[in-house]
Amino acid sequence: SFVLGVMTPLNKEVAALPWLKNNHPLQNNGSMHASIRTGFCGSLTTFSSWNTQMIVMMIGKNTALGVQIVPALMGYLLGLIVAIFSFLSGRQCAEALDSCRNQRSKNNEDLNVTRDIESNDQNSVSYSISTSGADTVSSRPFDIFPRLFSFDRDDEETVCYGLTRCIDCIIHGKFSPVIFTMIIFSLFVVGDFAMGSSFHRSMWVTSLMAPLGTIIRWRLSFLNGKLFQNSERFKYIPMGTLVCNVAACIVSALCAALAAGLGDDAKIELLFLNGIKVGFAGNLSTVSTFVKEIVHLSEKKQTSSTSLAYSYAISTIVLCCSLSLCIYTPTVFNFGTNSS
């Protein structure tokens, strides 16, 4: 939510990537912006796992603390408050980054002007000394000491510029996300087959199912603001995100209930159920986009904008919680070896 807030500034004059210059090529790269917002932020936050954890606490089946209805309700409330606060903090951070970057650019311009003036003054002094027959004075007072690496100012600026460009290409390159993803996925596979790590095995199975949930959520996001156009109350509701969160919560609750009914010997079944719950459902749902839409609804220039935002937030949580309870409760009590 914080990163999405950084990329969704309140001031429209702030760049989409406020930590980069306004003329940076990535400022106009819509695919990169969508990949960070939808792919990274949306997948990093998961509404379904949050909801499923609250459902498990409410039912208390196979848990150490038993039924925890009040803590679960507080979990919904605190989770929503923290997510909204993170988004708003990200917005403020974007404003601060943009302000610092503009100030630094202004200082660099002033410094370049000062350097040009000093350079002209030094050339004048050097010319007057050389005409009087004196030795030329070094522009650097410490050049009389030996140095391990001897760089002129222009050489130093060239090296720094080269390192900066290299780091920029690695982080913000066109194919950097694909390269990083393949490297991480390969490490998970190697960790599974080379070390026999159950964690790495779970991670690469989850990674296989994650893209499908992300792509479906991205496609359904195009429905936001396009349904119920004749209704003054419902035309602003982002139905695409609502459908994604509700569907993901149902799938996640079902997988959690089935996993609770299986024994420890069903390792393959548990592995794929966890992959579906965390990978597919976790990436199909999103908290960051959900919070962004709540804030945007509250900022609309209508008298009922605040009530509309509250209605959307509460109805989403109540709907996901109710449907998940309807799926999780009968399944966890009637399925598998641990149902008794």
mmCIF file of C-alpha atoms in Angstrom:
data_model
loop_
_atom_site.group_PDB
_atom_site.id
_atom_site.type_symbol
_atom_site.label_atom_id
_atom_site.label_comp_id
_atom_site.label_asym_id
_atom_site.label_seq_id
_atom_site.Cartn_x
_atom_site.Cartn_y
_atom_site.Cartn_z
ATOM 1 C CA SER A 1 0.000 0.000 0.000
ATOM 2 C CA PHE A 2 2.882 2.367 0.770
ATOM 3 C CA VAL A 3 4.569 1.779 -2.609
ATOM 4 C CA LEU A 4 1.246 2.198 -4.416
ATOM 5 C CA GLY A 5 0.742 5.451 -2.525
ATOM 6 C CA VAL A 6 4.157 6.660 -3.679
ATOM 7 C CA MET A 7 3.126 5.958 -7.274
ATOM 8 C CA THR A 8 -0.313 7.577 -6.812
ATOM 9 C CA PRO A 9 0.469 11.135 -5.677
ATOM 10 C CA LEU A 10 -2.324 13.555 -4.889
ATOM 11 C CA ASN A 11 -0.636 16.308 -6.903
ATOM 12 C CA LYS A 12 -0.945 15.481 -10.603
ATOM 13 C CA GLU A 13 2.239 17.437 -11.348
ATOM 14 C CA VAL A 14 4.328 14.879 -9.443
ATOM 15 C CA ALA A 15 5.874 12.261 -11.739
ATOM 16 C CA ALA A 16 4.660 8.663 -11.684
ATOM 17 C CA LEU A 17 8.101 7.570 -10.458
ATOM 18 C CA PRO A 18 9.013 10.459 -8.139
ATOM 19 C CA TRP A 19 12.477 9.104 -7.331
ATOM 20 C CA LEU A 20 13.513 9.540 -10.980
ATOM 21 C CA LYS A 21 13.935 12.678 -13.064
ATOM 22 C CA ASN A 22 10.928 13.987 -14.960
ATOM 23 C CA ASN A 23 12.666 13.386 -18.289
ATOM 24 C CA HIS A 24 13.660 9.803 -17.432
ATOM 25 C CA PRO A 25 12.492 7.325 -20.131
ATOM 26 C CA LEU A 26 10.637 5.208 -17.569
ATOM 27 C CA GLN A 27 8.321 8.105 -16.680
ATOM 28 C CA ASN A 28 6.447 7.398 -19.927
ATOM 29 C CA ASN A 29 6.680 3.597 -19.683
ATOM 30 C CA GLY A 30 3.079 2.641 -18.945
ATOM 31 C CA SER A 31 3.871 -1.079 -18.948
ATOM 32 C CA MET A 32 6.410 -0.597 -16.165
ATOM 33 C CA HIS A 33 3.942 1.447 -14.126
ATOM 34 C CA ALA A 34 1.232 -1.204 -14.535
ATOM 35 C CA SER A 35 3.645 -3.987 -13.604
ATOM 36 C CA ILE A 36 4.618 -2.225 -10.379
ATOM 37 C CA ARG A 37 1.072 -1.256 -9.408
ATOM 38 C CA THR A 38 -0.753 -4.424 -10.470
ATOM 39 C CA GLY A 39 2.009 -7.005 -10.440
ATOM 40 C CA PHE A 40 4.168 -6.014 -7.485
ATOM 41 C CA CYS A 41 1.884 -4.006 -5.176
ATOM 42 C CA GLY A 42 -1.261 -6.000 -5.908
ATOM 43 C CA SER A 43 0.488 -9.340 -5.448
ATOM 44 C CA LEU A 44 2.484 -8.273 -2.403
ATOM 45 C CA THR A 45 -0.759 -7.459 -0.571
ATOM 46 C CA THR A 46 -3.370 -10.193 -0.431
ATOM 47 C CA PHE A 47 -6.946 -9.706 0.716
ATOM 48 C CA SER A 48 -7.794 -13.419 0.605
ATOM 49 C CA SER A 49 -5.097 -14.585 3.048
ATOM 50 C CA TRP A 50 -6.016 -11.772 5.442
ATOM 51 C CA ASN A 51 -9.685 -12.726 5.270
ATOM 52 C CA THR A 52 -8.970 -16.457 5.595
ATOM 53 C CA GLN A 53 -6.893 -15.905 8.723
ATOM 54 C CA MET A 54 -9.782 -14.005 10.314
ATOM 55 C CA ILE A 55 -12.210 -16.791 9.339
ATOM 56 C CA VAL A 56 -9.975 -19.452 10.885
ATOM 57 C CA MET A 57 -9.819 -17.391 14.095
ATOM 58 C CA MET A 58 -13.616 -17.052 14.180
ATOM 59 C CA ILE A 59 -14.262 -20.796 13.780
ATOM 60 C CA GLY A 60 -11.333 -21.927 15.942
ATOM 61 C CA LYS A 61 -11.185 -25.432 14.444
ATOM 62 C CA ASN A 62 -7.761 -27.065 14.957
ATOM 63 C CA THR A 63 -6.327 -23.881 16.477
ATOM 64 C CA ALA A 64 -4.484 -23.527 19.780
ATOM 65 C CA LEU A 65 -6.522 -20.555 21.059
ATOM 66 C CA GLY A 66 -9.953 -21.757 19.987
ATOM 67 C CA VAL A 67 -12.749 -19.399 18.915
ATOM 68 C CA GLN A 68 -11.595 -15.751 18.672
ATOM 69 C CA ILE A 69 -14.444 -13.703 17.257
ATOM 70 C CA VAL A 70 -13.576 -10.350 18.829
ATOM 71 C CA PRO A 71 -9.834 -10.515 17.909
ATOM 72 C CA ALA A 72 -10.835 -11.441 14.353
ATOM 73 C CA LEU A 73 -13.146 -8.424 14.063
ATOM 74 C CA MET A 74 -10.377 -6.225 15.447
ATOM 75 C CA GLY A 75 -8.051 -7.769 12.864
ATOM 76 C CA TYR A 76 -10.340 -6.538 10.083
ATOM 77 C CA LEU A 77 -10.514 -3.059 11.585
ATOM 78 C CA LEU A 78 -6.808 -2.644 12.350
ATOM 79 C CA GLY A 79 -5.758 -4.187 9.048
ATOM 80 C CA LEU A 80 -7.880 -1.714 7.098
ATOM 81 C CA ILE A 81 -6.676 1.269 9.160
ATOM 82 C CA VAL A 82 -2.999 0.350 8.761
ATOM 83 C CA ALA A 83 -3.384 -0.206 5.013
ATOM 84 C CA ILE A 84 -5.076 3.177 4.507
ATOM 85 C CA PHE A 85 -2.439 4.893 6.647
ATOM 86 C CA SER A 86 0.345 3.260 4.606
ATOM 87 C CA PHE A 87 -1.220 4.444 1.344
ATOM 88 C CA LEU A 88 -1.588 8.024 2.584
ATOM 89 C CA SER A 89 1.986 7.955 3.945
ATOM 90 C CA GLY A 90 3.203 6.846 0.533
ATOM 91 C CA ARG A 91 1.481 9.838 -1.035
ATOM 92 C CA GLN A 92 3.249 12.177 1.370
ATOM 93 C CA CYS A 93 6.549 10.463 0.644
ATOM 94 C CA ALA A 94 6.020 11.014 -3.096
ATOM 95 C CA GLU A 95 5.510 14.732 -2.477
ATOM 96 C CA ALA A 96 8.692 14.838 -0.374
ATOM 97 C CA LEU A 97 10.723 12.927 -2.993
ATOM 98 C CA ASP A 98 9.546 15.249 -5.734
ATOM 99 C CA SER A 99 10.355 18.318 -3.638
ATOM 100 C CA CYS A 100 13.845 17.042 -2.741
ATOM 101 C CA ARG A 101 14.563 16.096 -6.352
ATOM 102 C CA ASN A 102 13.510 19.524 -7.612
ATOM 103 C CA GLN A 103 15.603 21.217 -4.932
ATOM 104 C CA ARG A 104 18.614 19.077 -5.805
ATOM 105 C CA SER A 105 18.215 19.884 -9.493
ATOM 106 C CA LYS A 106 18.087 23.575 -8.651
ATOM 107 C CA ASN A 107 21.193 23.268 -6.470
ATOM 108 C CA ASN A 108 23.037 21.429 -9.256
ATOM 109 C CA GLU A 109 22.173 24.180 -11.692
ATOM 110 C CA ASP A 110 23.449 26.810 -9.256
ATOM 111 C CA LEU A 111 26.603 24.740 -8.682
ATOM 112 C CA ASN A 112 27.259 24.464 -12.413
ATOM 113 C CA VAL A 113 26.921 28.222 -12.767
ATOM 114 C CA THR A 114 29.340 28.730 -9.869
ATOM 115 C CA ARG A 115 31.833 26.296 -11.399
ATOM 116 C CA ASP A 116 31.715 28.126 -14.707
ATOM 117 C CA ILE A 117 32.416 31.429 -12.945
ATOM 118 C CA GLU A 118 35.286 29.908 -10.934
ATOM 119 C CA SER A 119 36.725 28.302 -14.048
ATOM 120 C CA ASN A 120 36.749 31.627 -15.842
ATOM 121 C CA ASP A 121 38.419 33.300 -12.847
ATOM 122 C CA GLN A 122 41.095 30.569 -12.647
ATOM 123 C CA ASN A 123 41.838 30.879 -16.339
ATOM 124 C CA SER A 124 42.290 34.604 -15.865
ATOM 125 C CA VAL A 125 44.650 34.112 -12.896
ATOM 126 C CA SER A 126 46.662 31.419 -14.675
ATOM 127 C CA TYR A 127 47.058 33.646 -17.701
ATOM 128 C CA SER A 128 48.248 36.601 -15.613
ATOM 129 C CA ILE A 129 50.769 34.454 -13.687
ATOM 130 C CA SER A 130 52.153 32.824 -16.823
ATOM 131 C CA THR A 131 52.666 36.188 -18.445
ATOM 132 C CA SER A 132 54.610 37.392 -15.400
ATOM 133 C CA GLY A 133 57.036 34.454 -15.605
ATOM 134 C CA ALA A 134 55.851 32.642 -12.435
ATOM 135 C CA ASP A 135 55.150 28.933 -12.132
ATOM 136 C CA THR A 136 51.628 27.780 -12.792
ATOM 137 C CA VAL A 137 49.713 27.150 -9.555
ATOM 138 C CA SER A 138 47.778 23.892 -9.285
ATOM 139 C CA SER A 139 44.021 24.254 -8.993
ATOM 140 C CA ARG A 140 43.994 21.520 -6.342
ATOM 141 C CA PRO A 141 45.919 22.192 -3.117
ATOM 142 C CA PHE A 142 46.415 18.490 -2.339
ATOM 143 C CA ASP A 143 47.820 17.415 -5.695
ATOM 144 C CA ILE A 144 51.355 17.579 -4.230
ATOM 145 C CA PHE A 145 50.601 14.348 -2.294
ATOM 146 C CA PRO A 146 50.785 10.987 -4.090
ATOM 147 C CA ARG A 147 47.441 9.415 -4.932
ATOM 148 C CA LEU A 148 46.670 5.786 -5.606
ATOM 149 C CA PHE A 149 44.130 6.641 -8.283
ATOM 150 C CA SER A 150 44.666 9.886 -10.100
ATOM 151 C CA PHE A 151 41.476 11.175 -11.673
ATOM 152 C CA ASP A 152 40.717 14.612 -12.922
ATOM 153 C CA ARG A 153 37.353 16.123 -12.133
ATOM 154 C CA ASP A 154 35.997 15.227 -15.538
ATOM 155 C CA ASP A 155 37.218 11.629 -15.139
ATOM 156 C CA GLU A 156 35.602 11.330 -11.726
ATOM 157 C CA GLU A 157 32.285 12.625 -13.066
ATOM 158 C CA THR A 158 32.519 10.166 -15.961
ATOM 159 C CA VAL A 159 33.100 7.219 -13.602
ATOM 160 C CA CYS A 160 30.225 8.253 -11.328
ATOM 161 C CA TYR A 161 27.951 8.745 -14.316
ATOM 162 C CA GLY A 162 28.902 5.315 -15.670
ATOM 163 C CA LEU A 163 28.207 3.599 -12.344
ATOM 164 C CA THR A 164 24.905 5.428 -12.006
ATOM 165 C CA ARG A 165 23.834 4.420 -15.497
ATOM 166 C CA CYS A 166 24.855 0.808 -14.835
ATOM 167 C CA ILE A 167 22.814 0.615 -11.632
ATOM 168 C CA ASP A 168 19.902 2.363 -13.353
ATOM 169 C CA CYS A 169 19.918 -0.187 -16.191
ATOM 170 C CA ILE A 170 20.019 -3.103 -13.739
ATOM 171 C CA ILE A 171 17.113 -1.831 -11.633
ATOM 172 C CA HIS A 172 14.970 -0.085 -14.249
ATOM 173 C CA GLY A 173 15.906 -2.029 -17.373
ATOM 174 C CA LYS A 174 13.261 -3.153 -19.828
ATOM 175 C CA PHE A 175 13.777 -6.855 -19.108
ATOM 176 C CA SER A 176 14.861 -6.504 -15.466
ATOM 177 C CA PRO A 177 11.581 -7.830 -13.960
ATOM 178 C CA VAL A 178 11.719 -10.950 -16.138
ATOM 179 C CA ILE A 179 15.393 -11.549 -15.322
ATOM 180 C CA PHE A 180 14.865 -11.078 -11.579
ATOM 181 C CA THR A 181 11.815 -13.360 -11.642
ATOM 182 C CA MET A 182 13.680 -16.146 -13.449
ATOM 183 C CA ILE A 183 16.634 -15.861 -11.074
ATOM 184 C CA ILE A 184 14.433 -16.086 -7.972
ATOM 185 C CA PHE A 185 12.389 -18.961 -9.419
ATOM 186 C CA SER A 186 15.586 -20.838 -10.315
ATOM 187 C CA LEU A 187 16.905 -20.386 -6.782
ATOM 188 C CA PHE A 188 13.693 -21.877 -5.380
ATOM 189 C CA VAL A 189 13.953 -24.890 -7.687
ATOM 190 C CA VAL A 190 17.630 -25.400 -6.842
ATOM 191 C CA GLY A 191 16.872 -25.113 -3.133
ATOM 192 C CA ASP A 192 14.176 -27.787 -3.493
ATOM 193 C CA PHE A 193 16.117 -30.381 -5.481
ATOM 194 C CA ALA A 194 19.599 -29.689 -4.104
ATOM 195 C CA MET A 195 18.797 -29.191 -0.400
ATOM 196 C CA GLY A 196 15.398 -30.859 -0.158
ATOM 197 C CA SER A 197 13.911 -27.748 1.446
ATOM 198 C CA SER A 198 10.134 -27.884 1.859
ATOM 199 C CA PHE A 199 10.014 -24.077 1.978
ATOM 200 C CA HIS A 200 11.667 -23.741 -1.444
ATOM 201 C CA ARG A 201 9.388 -26.470 -2.839
ATOM 202 C CA SER A 202 6.329 -24.589 -1.619
ATOM 203 C CA MET A 203 7.641 -21.321 -3.041
ATOM 204 C CA TRP A 204 8.254 -22.538 -6.587
ATOM 205 C CA VAL A 205 4.870 -24.309 -6.724
ATOM 206 C CA THR A 206 3.243 -21.102 -5.500
ATOM 207 C CA SER A 207 5.195 -19.094 -8.076
ATOM 208 C CA LEU A 208 3.795 -21.255 -10.873
ATOM 209 C CA MET A 209 0.213 -20.413 -9.910
ATOM 210 C CA ALA A 210 0.743 -16.744 -9.078
ATOM 211 C CA PRO A 211 0.811 -15.296 -12.636
ATOM 212 C CA LEU A 212 -2.659 -16.650 -13.463
ATOM 213 C CA GLY A 213 -4.241 -14.832 -10.518
ATOM 214 C CA THR A 214 -2.373 -11.620 -11.334
ATOM 215 C CA ILE A 215 -3.404 -11.657 -14.996
ATOM 216 C CA ILE A 216 -7.065 -12.329 -14.166
ATOM 217 C CA ARG A 217 -7.082 -9.469 -11.658
ATOM 218 C CA TRP A 218 -5.455 -7.161 -14.203
ATOM 219 C CA ARG A 219 -8.060 -8.024 -16.848
ATOM 220 C CA LEU A 220 -10.994 -7.666 -14.467
ATOM 221 C CA SER A 221 -9.689 -4.265 -13.365
ATOM 222 C CA PHE A 222 -10.878 -2.895 -16.722
ATOM 223 C CA LEU A 223 -14.452 -3.376 -15.457
ATOM 224 C CA ASN A 224 -13.931 -0.741 -12.765
ATOM 225 C CA GLY A 225 -16.158 2.248 -13.436
ATOM 226 C CA LYS A 226 -17.830 0.654 -16.486
ATOM 227 C CA LEU A 227 -20.746 -1.199 -14.899
ATOM 228 C CA PHE A 228 -24.038 0.231 -13.578
ATOM 229 C CA GLN A 229 -23.519 3.517 -15.399
ATOM 230 C CA ASN A 230 -27.199 4.388 -15.007
ATOM 231 C CA SER A 231 -27.010 4.181 -11.220
ATOM 232 C CA GLU A 232 -25.745 7.228 -9.373
ATOM 233 C CA ARG A 233 -24.731 5.146 -6.364
ATOM 234 C CA PHE A 234 -23.167 2.046 -7.934
ATOM 235 C CA LYS A 235 -21.507 3.419 -11.050
ATOM 236 C CA TYR A 236 -18.427 4.472 -9.065
ATOM 237 C CA ILE A 237 -18.022 1.100 -7.335
ATOM 238 C CA PRO A 238 -14.958 -0.740 -8.742
ATOM 239 C CA MET A 239 -16.735 -3.987 -9.544
ATOM 240 C CA GLY A 240 -13.647 -5.608 -11.053
ATOM 241 C CA THR A 241 -11.690 -5.390 -7.811
ATOM 242 C CA LEU A 242 -14.751 -6.419 -5.795
ATOM 243 C CA VAL A 243 -15.255 -9.570 -7.898
ATOM 244 C CA CYS A 244 -11.551 -10.446 -7.626
ATOM 245 C CA ASN A 245 -11.472 -10.106 -3.842
ATOM 246 C CA VAL A 246 -14.714 -12.035 -3.309
ATOM 247 C CA ALA A 247 -13.719 -14.883 -5.645
ATOM 248 C CA ALA A 248 -10.232 -15.110 -4.164
ATOM 249 C CA CYS A 249 -11.602 -15.232 -0.604
ATOM 250 C CA ILE A 250 -13.941 -18.106 -1.518
ATOM 251 C CA VAL A 251 -11.107 -20.086 -3.141
ATOM 252 C CA SER A 252 -8.727 -19.375 -0.266
ATOM 253 C CA ALA A 253 -11.295 -20.380 2.388
ATOM 254 C CA LEU A 254 -12.070 -23.610 0.542
ATOM 255 C CA CYS A 255 -8.375 -24.511 0.241
ATOM 256 C CA ALA A 256 -7.785 -23.738 3.922
ATOM 257 C CA ALA A 257 -10.726 -25.937 4.942
ATOM 258 C CA LEU A 258 -9.582 -28.820 2.725
ATOM 259 C CA ALA A 259 -6.021 -28.534 4.022
ATOM 260 C CA ALA A 260 -7.267 -28.598 7.621
ATOM 261 C CA GLY A 261 -9.053 -31.879 6.931
ATOM 262 C CA LEU A 262 -6.050 -33.628 5.426
ATOM 263 C CA GLY A 263 -3.444 -35.492 7.410
ATOM 264 C CA ASP A 264 0.263 -34.808 7.450
ATOM 265 C CA ASP A 265 0.864 -37.729 5.074
ATOM 266 C CA ALA A 266 -0.930 -35.962 2.197
ATOM 267 C CA LYS A 267 2.113 -33.847 1.343
ATOM 268 C CA ILE A 268 1.380 -33.493 -2.369
ATOM 269 C CA GLU A 269 -2.228 -32.450 -1.775
ATOM 270 C CA LEU A 270 -1.190 -29.973 0.903
ATOM 271 C CA LEU A 271 1.519 -28.590 -1.367
ATOM 272 C CA PHE A 272 -0.871 -27.842 -4.216
ATOM 273 C CA LEU A 273 -3.635 -26.562 -1.943
ATOM 274 C CA ASN A 274 -1.159 -24.121 -0.450
ATOM 275 C CA GLY A 275 -0.033 -23.155 -3.959
ATOM 276 C CA ILE A 276 -3.613 -22.406 -4.982
ATOM 277 C CA LYS A 277 -4.404 -20.521 -1.770
ATOM 278 C CA VAL A 278 -1.240 -18.417 -1.634
ATOM 279 C CA GLY A 279 -0.268 -18.305 -5.305
ATOM 280 C CA PHE A 280 -3.525 -18.078 -7.242
ATOM 281 C CA ALA A 281 -5.988 -16.667 -4.688
ATOM 282 C CA GLY A 282 -3.362 -14.489 -3.011
ATOM 283 C CA ASN A 283 -2.480 -12.798 -6.308
ATOM 284 C CA LEU A 284 -6.082 -12.650 -7.503
ATOM 285 C CA SER A 285 -6.981 -10.507 -4.493
ATOM 286 C CA THR A 286 -5.395 -7.224 -3.451
ATOM 287 C CA VAL A 287 -5.396 -4.929 -0.446
ATOM 288 C CA SER A 288 -3.376 -2.083 -1.965
ATOM 289 C CA THR A 289 -5.749 -1.457 -4.879
ATOM 290 C CA PHE A 290 -8.729 -1.912 -2.549
ATOM 291 C CA VAL A 291 -7.355 0.793 -0.247
ATOM 292 C CA LYS A 292 -6.500 3.098 -3.160
ATOM 293 C CA GLU A 293 -10.072 2.851 -4.403
ATOM 294 C CA ILE A 294 -11.463 3.642 -0.932
ATOM 295 C CA VAL A 295 -9.335 6.795 -0.775
ATOM 296 C CA HIS A 296 -10.277 7.818 -4.328
ATOM 297 C CA LEU A 297 -13.986 7.347 -3.584
ATOM 298 C CA SER A 298 -13.698 9.553 -0.500
ATOM 299 C CA GLU A 299 -12.019 12.286 -2.588
ATOM 300 C CA LYS A 300 -14.709 12.520 -5.253
ATOM 301 C CA LYS A 301 -16.462 15.877 -5.473
ATOM 302 C CA GLN A 302 -19.843 14.670 -4.334
ATOM 303 C CA THR A 303 -21.724 15.175 -1.104
ATOM 304 C CA SER A 304 -21.999 11.420 -0.520
ATOM 305 C CA SER A 305 -18.409 10.551 -1.430
ATOM 306 C CA THR A 306 -17.372 9.740 2.140
ATOM 307 C CA SER A 307 -20.392 7.522 2.762
ATOM 308 C CA LEU A 308 -19.770 5.828 -0.588
ATOM 309 C CA ALA A 309 -16.193 5.027 0.433
ATOM 310 C CA TYR A 310 -17.327 3.622 3.785
ATOM 311 C CA SER A 311 -20.048 1.601 2.079
ATOM 312 C CA TYR A 312 -17.608 0.081 -0.385
ATOM 313 C CA ALA A 313 -15.087 -0.832 2.332
ATOM 314 C CA ILE A 314 -17.622 -2.308 4.752
ATOM 315 C CA SER A 315 -19.640 -4.152 2.098
ATOM 316 C CA THR A 316 -16.501 -5.765 0.651
ATOM 317 C CA ILE A 317 -15.327 -7.018 4.038
ATOM 318 C CA VAL A 318 -18.804 -8.215 5.098
ATOM 319 C CA LEU A 319 -19.444 -9.954 1.775
ATOM 320 C CA CYS A 320 -16.061 -11.703 1.744
ATOM 321 C CA CYS A 321 -16.374 -12.711 5.391
ATOM 322 C CA SER A 322 -19.939 -14.047 5.022
ATOM 323 C CA LEU A 323 -19.305 -16.078 1.879
ATOM 324 C CA SER A 324 -16.045 -17.444 3.259
ATOM 325 C CA LEU A 325 -17.799 -18.554 6.453
ATOM 326 C CA CYS A 326 -20.446 -20.307 4.369
ATOM 327 C CA ILE A 327 -17.718 -22.200 2.500
ATOM 328 C CA TYR A 328 -15.215 -22.798 5.305
ATOM 329 C CA THR A 329 -17.510 -23.870 8.154
ATOM 330 C CA PRO A 330 -19.273 -26.916 6.641
ATOM 331 C CA THR A 331 -16.140 -28.027 4.829
ATOM 332 C CA VAL A 332 -13.795 -27.953 7.810
ATOM 333 C CA PHE A 333 -16.270 -29.824 10.044
ATOM 334 C CA ASN A 334 -17.281 -32.499 7.541
ATOM 335 C CA PHE A 335 -14.202 -33.194 5.394
ATOM 336 C CA GLY A 336 -11.130 -35.296 5.982
ATOM 337 C CA THR A 337 -9.477 -37.086 8.841
ATOM 338 C CA ASN A 338 -9.456 -34.057 11.174
ATOM 339 C CA SER A 339 -13.171 -33.267 10.850
ATOM 340 C CA SER A 340 -14.160 -35.110 14.018
#
